[in-house]
Amino acid sequence: MDMRLHEYQAKEVFADAGIPTPASQLASDVDGVVDAADEIGYPVAVKAQVHVGGRGKAGGIKLVENSEEAREAADSILGMDLKGYHVDQVLVEEAVDFTNELYVGITMDRGEGKPVAMVSTKGGVNIEEVAEEDPDAIAREHIDPSFGMHPYQARKAVYDAGVDRAVARDVSSILKTLYDLWESKDGSDVEINPLMITDDDEVIAADAVMNVDEDALFRHPDLEEMEEEAAGGDELERKADEYDFDYVRLSGNVGIIGNGAGLVMTTLDLVDHYGGEPANFLDVGGGAKAERIANALDMVFSDENVDAVVFNIFGGITRGDEVARGINEALEAFDEIPKPVVVRLAGTNWEEGMEILNEDLVTVEQTLEDAVERTVEYAEEVNEQ
Amino acid sequence: MDMRLHEYQAKEVFADAGIPTPASQLASDVDGVVDAADEIGYPVAVKAQVHVGGRGKAGGIKLVENSEEAREAADSILGMDLKGYHVDQVLVEEAVDFTNELYVGITMDRGEGKPVAMVSTKGGVNIEEVAEEDPDAIAREHIDPSFGMHPYQARKAVYDAGVDRAVARDVSSILKTLYDLWESKDGSDVEINPLMITDDDEVIAADAVMNVDEDALFRHPDLEEMEEEAAGGDELERKADEYDFDYVRLSGNVGIIGNGAGLVMTTLDLVDHYGGEPANFLDVGGGAKAERIANALDMVFSDENVDAVVFNIFGGITRGDEVARGINEALEAFDEIPKPVVVRLAGTNWEEGMEILNEDLVTVEQTLEDAVERTVEYAEEVNEQ
Amino acid sequence: MSVLVDDDTRVVVQGITGGEGKFHAEQMMEYGTNVVAGAVPGKGGQEAAGVPVYDTVHEAVEEENADTSVIFVPPAFAGDAIFEALDTDLDLAVAITEGIPTQDMAKVNKRLSETDTRLVGPNCPGLITPGEAKLGILPGNIFAEGNVGLVSRSGTLTYQVVDNLTERGLGQSTAIGIGGDPIIGTNFIDALELFENDLETDAIVMCGEIGGEDEEQAAAYIDEHVDTPVAGFIAGRTAPPGKRMGHAGAIVSGSGTGTAESKISALNDAGVPVGDTPEEVADHIEEFLA
Amino acid sequence: MSVLVDDDTRVVVQGITGGEGKFHAEQMMEYGTNVVAGAVPGKGGQEAAGVPVYDTVHEAVEEENADTSVIFVPPAFAGDAIFEALDTDLDLAVAITEGIPTQDMAKVNKRLSETDTRLVGPNCPGLITPGEAKLGILPGNIFAEGNVGLVSRSGTLTYQVVDNLTERGLGQSTAIGIGGDPIIGTNFIDALELFENDLETDAIVMCGEIGGEDEEQAAAYIDEHVDTPVAGFIAGRTAPPGKRMGHAGAIVSGSGTGTAESKISALNDAGVPVGDTPEEVADHIEEFLA
């Protein structure tokens, strides 16, 4: 899973590495915004610091010309709900006059199993759209991860993209720095979009994306700290982070818990197949013990959209007895079970599990298909009430 | 060419990288040595800081038990001549009680074109002798320079060498650090010999060798500073450094100047072939201009052992006219030519060179063989005078 | 024989002194797998799960003629452990570890192109030839000997499908869990090629999931090179774009690549029926073998 | 044809806008070499030495069908320039630059094992097929067309030996300066193999020097694989141990490896006469061809 830095955090990392960024200050209240804007000098941009694409269109970025406008912008952006995310902080940033906008980025090309550097003169717009509509507008250079990026590769991508020769040297050097950051910080996607070119051929990173491989955070304590700052978003997803579950919230009313990504996805698909709508993806992972199972039930019960829950475990390293104990533990804490739970246990120690499981509290099914079908029925019943 | 750090400088680099080294202080006068020794606590070792192998046997390292002995040792070592090198500084160092001595080192295996890590339990002695007498006593692990040293490779070398399991983990980690230093600092040879093991299984670098690729110094300004500190040795070799010549002083009386390492070596060999003894190797390199040629003559004239000089240039990028101008310039400055000079010019612009050359000041020969033979004769004549 | 593993396979377990390593080494041996050694730095000279432990894989190979490694090493050290396995002239290395940093795997991927050792995984349940040997963490009791080859990106989904097969008496030649990470060793095409050339495999199940283009490439490969009948399954039909479904690899990108539709239609175009449910996959296999 | 270079060779000069690059591009063209382009980042669109300059080698290859590069790039950037050349599907890259950090060359050496492009050098004078083309800085006027192949670790020593040959009417098929660095691309054995297979080469001169074991390995190779008569020369007989003689590679180590004696006796054992002077080398060749 990726850890996404906020724009202001990514810019800090980029600036430390020598990439030019506009003057900016972080602010979390209206007065702070106005003070920062006054100090930086107008025009400035006020930018919501949330992990949402298309912030500009959604009203999360405003360009202001004076203190009054800065106050208005701060008022409207701070505290707003941006595609489900609450805006607590804004970046107040020098507005850069530009003549051109580029895109530069490094990502992992999973098909090739190696990183790829990308450069485009079509910066400032959604690069995925460019990739689809005009793939030739993006120059790509694959990097051998054992050597890292050779300087000539940065140059090649830049010249291939048709970047103006007057800034090609600076852009190449930024691209190389970006790769070195990507490598040294275990980046997954590291991007500047737009990389602005001013009329005196200065090159400035006007936005900054830095997503980091969460599996590699153990070797980046500095980024782990940022992660805590960057945390946010949906309350349930925050809770899932605490419990360390692979969890995705969806829009339906059938809660789903299982072990193993493929099997949980399949359970989602079966819910759909039987006419229901999944409320979430929740993978307890391999070898879950009773407490973790109980936490999973707590997670799904916390989602008020959920009307019924299917609990599907196929034990490999996960043992049926632990699962049963966890379910009992979670449900026995309630006077009344909040939502109907359907359990299907298979694989390692499933018989032991069935003996332990308190069948008064749950509905048991033998097959995946039956379990899902039953849960969808329960969810419909609850829903109709 | 390699730049060699002094022991104290290499230890500083090692210690900064986290390799344990004994407590130590650098001193350049007797009182300083005694103060340092008193502060560190006895016993201490007083170690001459010069680039000479076998310092111990030559009297450049003394173990002392009290202030009086420290004073005596300082007196005898500071200012001494150690195999031709003047001792200006000593390292005063905590004497470590050890139960075992290991060798660990990284060097470039030129045959394979890749670095090799070496570990041996026969530390504390000349490792080249071990390599010859008991090659199996050294475990070798080749490193792919594009990946760098994998931790398992450090472990493999350490376990293959038969290092005691109680310290294997620490030694592996030191070996890995050593490689990372070798790589990040453009090392040529980086060694710890001995790496001491104490009776409570501490691992301490009791000596430190760090030779660095001079061609890579441009990317290591910190090491370039150390080079200035580390400079020393023969006065003529220092002069060659200033003039930026490839120069090696030898024991004979025939001075040799030429362009290109292979051709200069061949000239040395021919001097020997005709019964003379070369006084030096001096390669002016490719494309030398007049001033550089004059400097070369100055170099060789400065060597009081030289009785005659052969100047052999086969022009490729070096031009005969520039050479001739340089020779004229250097010799016309003298009222009397200090030592007879024989010149042989061939290749690019040799005719132009011959026209320019002031033949009153030099003897001209057409072939390499004749030039060398004539110079050997001159040298014999001067010597007989 | 079936593919990659049989009862001649000589296994060294990297990380055998850890909790998981020891437990599964024992489980593998109980299933009949020929585990001959463990490799754990600093634990050389000890015994674990009844076999000798060496400090290096190299020694385990020298001393016990191991030809295959199964890797139970924590993610921070697993990349190094895989490199060690790849540099020891083994035939096969199976990496069970989940959560290896992607950049470590990119480097491993480079090294794979320079070696003859095959890697399965990481983040996979391993592989099994029922009745002969298993390498990894798959629950042996759900498998049965037979002629269905199975390759899957997912662990527990594999068990589910195998369960459906075994219940109907459709045993397996070999089942290979290739793992759910973005960068893996053996991929679908490699596994399909092995099964196609295996005389004991008469039908193949291929379980894919959303994300990447491996299933599409596998479909093209099947179209060209595979005569053995293949039935498919694709998990994640209902996954919304941009959300990662557990596996690092299981994500439909914002630009729409990696969708279940694309994979299913590619497979269908290659003549591969794709089941809506695991039961339907078993239906197809039953038909193939009828 | 002779080896590696002839009048069909299409050359791109990396660093053509620098002083040396421009001068030697002109010299090469004057000699008849087919220089078709230059490559210098940031100078694309200009002209130098009468040929178009491109920002990347890739473009020079695309636009002008260059198949060979000659590299005149300062040492700090030369490693990168070689990588660029190697990654562009050229047949041959010749690196003239002296003073490239050894670790840069170790990485280049790794990449060489992954590519089909041949590297000559670095720190070499280049190569020449008299009367057809020269790549590098060798003074063309001392060479003559003929049937003697020459390979040498040294630049000016090559000229000396060639001079001795040409003066006696012993022309050269191709002369290759492989360079004096510890890590180089084409080595003695590679060059000997080329000459052995070349119909226009009837005798070979091999000029070695102290340091390393390349000459010993070449001697063993000659013994096994080379029927063409070879005469040798070894520079540095009088060099004391531990002192580097100019070339980074030219050093007799303290432990006694890399000595002239060892090389001369290895060559003699392989039936290769070694001259005491360049003149004597010419004597041997004259005998071979008499």
PDB file of C-alpha atoms in Angstrom, chain D residues 7-204:
ATOM      1  CA  ASP D   7      35.424   2.820 -44.909  1.00  0.00           C
ATOM      2  CA  ASP D   8      31.786   1.805 -44.382  1.00  0.00           C
ATOM      3  CA  THR D   9      31.946   2.597 -40.673  1.00  0.00           C
ATOM      4  CA  ARG D  10      29.564   5.456 -39.829  1.00  0.00           C
ATOM      5  CA  VAL D  11      30.939   7.426 -36.923  1.00  0.00           C
ATOM      6  CA  VAL D  12      29.280   9.679 -34.364  1.00  0.00           C
ATOM      7  CA  VAL D  13      31.693  11.694 -32.258  1.00  0.00           C
ATOM      8  CA  GLN D  14      30.541  12.226 -28.660  1.00  0.00           C
ATOM      9  CA  GLY D  15      31.940  15.539 -27.459  1.00  0.00           C
ATOM     10  CA  ILE D  16      32.487  16.899 -30.968  1.00  0.00           C
ATOM     11  CA  THR D  17      32.047  20.515 -29.870  1.00  0.00           C
ATOM     12  CA  GLY D  18      34.964  20.358 -27.425  1.00  0.00           C
ATOM     13  CA  GLY D  19      38.485  21.319 -28.471  1.00  0.00           C
ATOM     14  CA  GLU D  20      39.849  17.794 -28.777  1.00  0.00           C
ATOM     15  CA  GLY D  21      36.627  16.358 -30.107  1.00  0.00           C
ATOM     16  CA  LYS D  22      36.446  18.857 -32.929  1.00  0.00           C
ATOM     17  CA  PHE D  23      40.140  18.655 -33.820  1.00  0.00           C
ATOM     18  CA  HIS D  24      40.183  14.885 -33.987  1.00  0.00           C
ATOM     19  CA  ALA D  25      36.831  14.666 -35.772  1.00  0.00           C
ATOM     20  CA  GLU D  26      38.423  16.780 -38.482  1.00  0.00           C
ATOM     21  CA  GLN D  27      41.598  14.700 -38.452  1.00  0.00           C
ATOM     22  CA  MET D  28      39.551  11.507 -38.747  1.00  0.00           C
ATOM     23  CA  MET D  29      37.601  12.919 -41.680  1.00  0.00           C
ATOM     24  CA  GLU D  30      40.768  14.095 -43.316  1.00  0.00           C
ATOM     25  CA  TYR D  31      42.055  10.549 -43.063  1.00  0.00           C
ATOM     26  CA  GLY D  32      38.924   9.400 -44.852  1.00  0.00           C
ATOM     27  CA  THR D  33      36.815   8.252 -41.916  1.00  0.00           C
ATOM     28  CA  ASN D  34      33.098   8.518 -42.495  1.00  0.00           C
ATOM     29  CA  VAL D  35      32.159  10.810 -39.588  1.00  0.00           C
ATOM     30  CA  VAL D  36      28.415  11.378 -39.941  1.00  0.00           C
ATOM     31  CA  ALA D  37      27.398  13.197 -36.779  1.00  0.00           C
ATOM     32  CA  GLY D  38      28.301  14.587 -33.400  1.00  0.00           C
ATOM     33  CA  ALA D  39      26.444  14.161 -30.124  1.00  0.00           C
ATOM     34  CA  VAL D  40      26.602  16.801 -27.407  1.00  0.00           C
ATOM     35  CA  PRO D  41      23.753  17.487 -24.970  1.00  0.00           C
ATOM     36  CA  GLY D  42      22.376  20.971 -25.499  1.00  0.00           C
ATOM     37  CA  LYS D  43      24.150  21.474 -28.828  1.00  0.00           C
ATOM     38  CA  GLY D  44      21.612  19.673 -30.983  1.00  0.00           C
ATOM     39  CA  GLY D  45      20.858  21.518 -34.211  1.00  0.00           C
ATOM     40  CA  GLN D  46      24.350  22.998 -34.500  1.00  0.00           C
ATOM     41  CA  GLU D  47      27.097  21.884 -36.826  1.00  0.00           C
ATOM     42  CA  ALA D  48      30.644  20.980 -35.855  1.00  0.00           C
ATOM     43  CA  ALA D  49      33.503  19.780 -38.033  1.00  0.00           C
ATOM     44  CA  GLY D  50      31.008  20.011 -40.886  1.00  0.00           C
ATOM     45  CA  VAL D  51      28.566  17.419 -39.537  1.00  0.00           C
ATOM     46  CA  PRO D  52      25.250  17.856 -37.716  1.00  0.00           C
ATOM     47  CA  VAL D  53      25.261  17.720 -33.927  1.00  0.00           C
ATOM     48  CA  TYR D  54      22.493  15.963 -31.956  1.00  0.00           C
ATOM     49  CA  ASP D  55      21.586  16.188 -28.291  1.00  0.00           C
ATOM     50  CA  THR D  56      21.697  12.441 -27.823  1.00  0.00           C
ATOM     51  CA  VAL D  57      23.544   9.526 -29.400  1.00  0.00           C
ATOM     52  CA  HIS D  58      20.158   7.940 -29.923  1.00  0.00           C
ATOM     53  CA  GLU D  59      19.154  10.745 -32.298  1.00  0.00           C
ATOM     54  CA  ALA D  60      22.456  10.556 -34.146  1.00  0.00           C
ATOM     55  CA  VAL D  61      21.813   6.868 -34.713  1.00  0.00           C
ATOM     56  CA  GLU D  62      18.213   7.446 -35.797  1.00  0.00           C
ATOM     57  CA  GLU D  63      18.959  10.344 -38.093  1.00  0.00           C
ATOM     58  CA  GLU D  64      22.367   9.464 -39.533  1.00  0.00           C
ATOM     59  CA  ASN D  65      22.574   5.695 -39.143  1.00  0.00           C
ATOM     60  CA  ALA D  66      25.725   5.955 -37.094  1.00  0.00           C
ATOM     61  CA  ASP D  67      27.021   2.525 -36.074  1.00  0.00           C
ATOM     62  CA  THR D  68      30.167   3.504 -34.185  1.00  0.00           C
ATOM     63  CA  SER D  69      30.957   6.138 -31.599  1.00  0.00           C
ATOM     64  CA  VAL D  70      34.251   7.773 -30.714  1.00  0.00           C
ATOM     65  CA  ILE D  71      34.144   9.375 -27.299  1.00  0.00           C
ATOM     66  CA  PHE D  72      35.997  12.593 -26.437  1.00  0.00           C
ATOM     67  CA  VAL D  73      34.245  13.548 -23.224  1.00  0.00           C
ATOM     68  CA  PRO D  74      35.932  14.772 -20.024  1.00  0.00           C
ATOM     69  CA  PRO D  75      36.564  12.012 -17.466  1.00  0.00           C
ATOM     70  CA  ALA D  76      33.863  13.121 -15.023  1.00  0.00           C
ATOM     71  CA  PHE D  77      31.222  12.563 -17.711  1.00  0.00           C
ATOM     72  CA  ALA D  78      32.835   9.866 -19.787  1.00  0.00           C
ATOM     73  CA  GLY D  79      31.355   6.915 -17.888  1.00  0.00           C
ATOM     74  CA  ASP D  80      27.899   8.271 -18.617  1.00  0.00           C
ATOM     75  CA  ALA D  81      28.840   8.858 -22.253  1.00  0.00           C
ATOM     76  CA  ILE D  82      29.982   5.241 -22.593  1.00  0.00           C
ATOM     77  CA  PHE D  83      26.719   4.005 -21.065  1.00  0.00           C
ATOM     78  CA  GLU D  84      24.849   6.155 -23.543  1.00  0.00           C
ATOM     79  CA  ALA D  85      26.826   4.624 -26.405  1.00  0.00           C
ATOM     80  CA  LEU D  86      26.301   1.086 -25.112  1.00  0.00           C
ATOM     81  CA  ASP D  87      22.549   1.617 -24.812  1.00  0.00           C
ATOM     82  CA  THR D  88      22.151   2.688 -28.427  1.00  0.00           C
ATOM     83  CA  ASP D  89      22.736  -0.553 -30.308  1.00  0.00           C
ATOM     84  CA  LEU D  90      25.984   0.619 -31.839  1.00  0.00           C
ATOM     85  CA  ASP D  91      28.444  -1.964 -33.115  1.00  0.00           C
ATOM     86  CA  LEU D  92      31.421  -0.272 -31.559  1.00  0.00           C
ATOM     87  CA  ALA D  93      32.294   2.481 -29.103  1.00  0.00           C
ATOM     88  CA  VAL D  94      35.833   3.789 -28.765  1.00  0.00           C
ATOM     89  CA  ALA D  95      36.581   5.734 -25.600  1.00  0.00           C
ATOM     90  CA  ILE D  96      39.662   7.951 -25.887  1.00  0.00           C
ATOM     91  CA  THR D  97      39.213   9.718 -22.521  1.00  0.00           C
ATOM     92  CA  GLU D  98      41.951   9.259 -19.944  1.00  0.00           C
ATOM     93  CA  GLY D  99      41.327   9.376 -16.188  1.00  0.00           C
ATOM     94  CA  ILE D 100      37.855   7.846 -15.896  1.00  0.00           C
ATOM     95  CA  PRO D 101      37.269   6.770 -12.277  1.00  0.00           C
ATOM     96  CA  THR D 102      37.849   3.038 -11.952  1.00  0.00           C
ATOM     97  CA  GLN D 103      34.500   2.409 -10.272  1.00  0.00           C
ATOM     98  CA  ASP D 104      32.719   4.028 -13.206  1.00  0.00           C
ATOM     99  CA  MET D 105      34.521   1.574 -15.450  1.00  0.00           C
ATOM    100  CA  ALA D 106      33.583  -1.354 -13.210  1.00  0.00           C
ATOM    101  CA  LYS D 107      29.935  -0.443 -13.794  1.00  0.00           C
ATOM    102  CA  VAL D 108      30.546  -0.055 -17.510  1.00  0.00           C
ATOM    103  CA  ASN D 109      32.184  -3.477 -17.441  1.00  0.00           C
ATOM    104  CA  LYS D 110      29.012  -4.959 -15.963  1.00  0.00           C
ATOM    105  CA  ARG D 111      26.880  -3.325 -18.625  1.00  0.00           C
ATOM    106  CA  LEU D 112      29.209  -4.639 -21.347  1.00  0.00           C
ATOM    107  CA  SER D 113      28.193  -8.151 -20.349  1.00  0.00           C
ATOM    108  CA  GLU D 114      24.583  -7.199 -21.089  1.00  0.00           C
ATOM    109  CA  THR D 115      25.009  -5.604 -24.512  1.00  0.00           C
ATOM    110  CA  ASP D 116      26.231  -6.527 -27.989  1.00  0.00           C
ATOM    111  CA  THR D 117      28.162  -3.304 -28.454  1.00  0.00           C
ATOM    112  CA  ARG D 118      31.932  -3.672 -28.337  1.00  0.00           C
ATOM    113  CA  LEU D 119      33.974  -1.144 -26.386  1.00  0.00           C
ATOM    114  CA  VAL D 120      37.585  -0.247 -27.158  1.00  0.00           C
ATOM    115  CA  GLY D 121      39.380   1.681 -24.417  1.00  0.00           C
ATOM    116  CA  PRO D 122      39.122   3.865 -22.463  1.00  0.00           C
ATOM    117  CA  ASN D 123      42.423   5.722 -22.155  1.00  0.00           C
ATOM    118  CA  CYS D 124      43.455   4.522 -25.577  1.00  0.00           C
ATOM    119  CA  PRO D 125      44.542   6.076 -28.865  1.00  0.00           C
ATOM    120  CA  GLY D 126      41.782   4.289 -30.793  1.00  0.00           C
ATOM    121  CA  LEU D 127      42.180   2.087 -33.845  1.00  0.00           C
ATOM    122  CA  ILE D 128      43.009   2.410 -37.486  1.00  0.00           C
ATOM    123  CA  THR D 129      42.694   0.424 -40.662  1.00  0.00           C
ATOM    124  CA  PRO D 130      45.324   2.125 -42.808  1.00  0.00           C
ATOM    125  CA  GLY D 131      43.977   3.554 -46.030  1.00  0.00           C
ATOM    126  CA  GLU D 132      40.364   3.148 -44.888  1.00  0.00           C
ATOM    127  CA  ALA D 133      39.496   4.793 -41.615  1.00  0.00           C
ATOM    128  CA  LYS D 134      40.805   5.734 -38.217  1.00  0.00           C
ATOM    129  CA  LEU D 135      38.866   6.122 -35.004  1.00  0.00           C
ATOM    130  CA  GLY D 136      40.706   8.146 -32.410  1.00  0.00           C
ATOM    131  CA  ILE D 137      43.861  10.149 -32.144  1.00  0.00           C
ATOM    132  CA  LEU D 138      46.503   8.033 -33.841  1.00  0.00           C
ATOM    133  CA  PRO D 139      48.716   9.983 -36.261  1.00  0.00           C
ATOM    134  CA  GLY D 140      47.574   8.581 -39.581  1.00  0.00           C
ATOM    135  CA  ASN D 141      50.719   9.349 -41.522  1.00  0.00           C
ATOM    136  CA  ILE D 142      52.921   6.757 -39.798  1.00  0.00           C
ATOM    137  CA  PHE D 143      50.667   3.865 -40.795  1.00  0.00           C
ATOM    138  CA  ALA D 144      50.772   1.953 -44.062  1.00  0.00           C
ATOM    139  CA  GLU D 145      48.394  -0.556 -45.603  1.00  0.00           C
ATOM    140  CA  GLY D 146      49.504  -4.127 -45.102  1.00  0.00           C
ATOM    141  CA  ASN D 147      48.968  -7.419 -43.386  1.00  0.00           C
ATOM    142  CA  VAL D 148      50.306  -6.967 -39.856  1.00  0.00           C
ATOM    143  CA  GLY D 149      47.691  -6.769 -37.105  1.00  0.00           C
ATOM    144  CA  LEU D 150      48.777  -4.815 -34.053  1.00  0.00           C
ATOM    145  CA  VAL D 151      47.280  -4.687 -30.582  1.00  0.00           C
ATOM    146  CA  SER D 152      48.740  -2.632 -27.771  1.00  0.00           C
ATOM    147  CA  ARG D 153      47.995  -1.369 -24.281  1.00  0.00           C
ATOM    148  CA  SER D 154      49.964   1.784 -24.959  1.00  0.00           C
ATOM    149  CA  GLY D 155      49.530   4.732 -27.336  1.00  0.00           C
ATOM    150  CA  THR D 156      52.881   6.207 -28.193  1.00  0.00           C
ATOM    151  CA  LEU D 157      54.586   2.829 -27.910  1.00  0.00           C
ATOM    152  CA  THR D 158      52.222   1.701 -30.649  1.00  0.00           C
ATOM    153  CA  TYR D 159      53.400   4.575 -32.817  1.00  0.00           C
ATOM    154  CA  GLN D 160      57.000   3.634 -32.131  1.00  0.00           C
ATOM    155  CA  VAL D 161      56.470   0.025 -33.139  1.00  0.00           C
ATOM    156  CA  VAL D 162      54.373   0.991 -36.171  1.00  0.00           C
ATOM    157  CA  ASP D 163      57.116   3.377 -37.231  1.00  0.00           C
ATOM    158  CA  ASN D 164      59.639   0.565 -37.099  1.00  0.00           C
ATOM    159  CA  LEU D 165      57.327  -1.651 -39.134  1.00  0.00           C
ATOM    160  CA  THR D 166      56.343   0.933 -41.736  1.00  0.00           C
ATOM    161  CA  GLU D 167      59.943   1.976 -42.246  1.00  0.00           C
ATOM    162  CA  ARG D 168      60.702  -1.568 -43.395  1.00  0.00           C
ATOM    163  CA  GLY D 169      57.671  -1.709 -45.630  1.00  0.00           C
ATOM    164  CA  LEU D 170      55.653  -3.848 -43.208  1.00  0.00           C
ATOM    165  CA  GLY D 171      52.185  -2.305 -43.472  1.00  0.00           C
ATOM    166  CA  GLN D 172      49.314  -2.921 -41.064  1.00  0.00           C
ATOM    167  CA  SER D 173      45.878  -4.474 -41.526  1.00  0.00           C
ATOM    168  CA  THR D 174      44.453  -2.860 -38.394  1.00  0.00           C
ATOM    169  CA  ALA D 175      46.118  -1.417 -35.310  1.00  0.00           C
ATOM    170  CA  ILE D 176      44.144  -1.387 -32.068  1.00  0.00           C
ATOM    171  CA  GLY D 177      45.131   0.526 -28.947  1.00  0.00           C
ATOM    172  CA  ILE D 178      43.197  -1.216 -26.183  1.00  0.00           C
ATOM    173  CA  GLY D 179      44.215   1.243 -23.478  1.00  0.00           C
ATOM    174  CA  GLY D 180      46.253   1.258 -20.302  1.00  0.00           C
ATOM    175  CA  ASP D 181      43.537   1.268 -17.664  1.00  0.00           C
ATOM    176  CA  PRO D 182      42.907  -1.595 -15.236  1.00  0.00           C
ATOM    177  CA  ILE D 183      39.397  -2.117 -16.611  1.00  0.00           C
ATOM    178  CA  ILE D 184      38.984  -1.964 -20.373  1.00  0.00           C
ATOM    179  CA  GLY D 185      36.507  -3.159 -22.961  1.00  0.00           C
ATOM    180  CA  THR D 186      38.246  -5.087 -25.741  1.00  0.00           C
ATOM    181  CA  ASN D 187      41.277  -6.945 -24.396  1.00  0.00           C
ATOM    182  CA  PHE D 188      44.193  -8.785 -25.957  1.00  0.00           C
ATOM    183  CA  ILE D 189      42.270 -11.996 -26.389  1.00  0.00           C
ATOM    184  CA  ASP D 190      39.364 -10.263 -28.126  1.00  0.00           C
ATOM    185  CA  ALA D 191      41.765  -8.551 -30.516  1.00  0.00           C
ATOM    186  CA  LEU D 192      43.771 -11.723 -31.156  1.00  0.00           C
ATOM    187  CA  GLU D 193      40.569 -13.572 -31.979  1.00  0.00           C
ATOM    188  CA  LEU D 194      39.609 -10.874 -34.476  1.00  0.00           C
ATOM    189  CA  PHE D 195      43.014 -10.966 -36.155  1.00  0.00           C
ATOM    190  CA  GLU D 196      43.111 -14.759 -36.226  1.00  0.00           C
ATOM    191  CA  ASN D 197      39.821 -14.738 -38.125  1.00  0.00           C
ATOM    192  CA  ASP D 198      40.832 -11.935 -40.449  1.00  0.00           C
ATOM    193  CA  LEU D 199      41.990 -13.052 -43.881  1.00  0.00           C
ATOM    194  CA  GLU D 200      44.018  -9.892 -44.381  1.00  0.00           C
ATOM    195  CA  THR D 201      46.120 -10.316 -41.273  1.00  0.00           C
ATOM    196  CA  ASP D 202      49.154 -12.578 -41.722  1.00  0.00           C
ATOM    197  CA  ALA D 203      51.172 -11.660 -38.643  1.00  0.00           C
ATOM    198  CA  ILE D 204      50.368 -10.053 -35.304  1.00  0.00           C
TER     199      ILE D 204
END
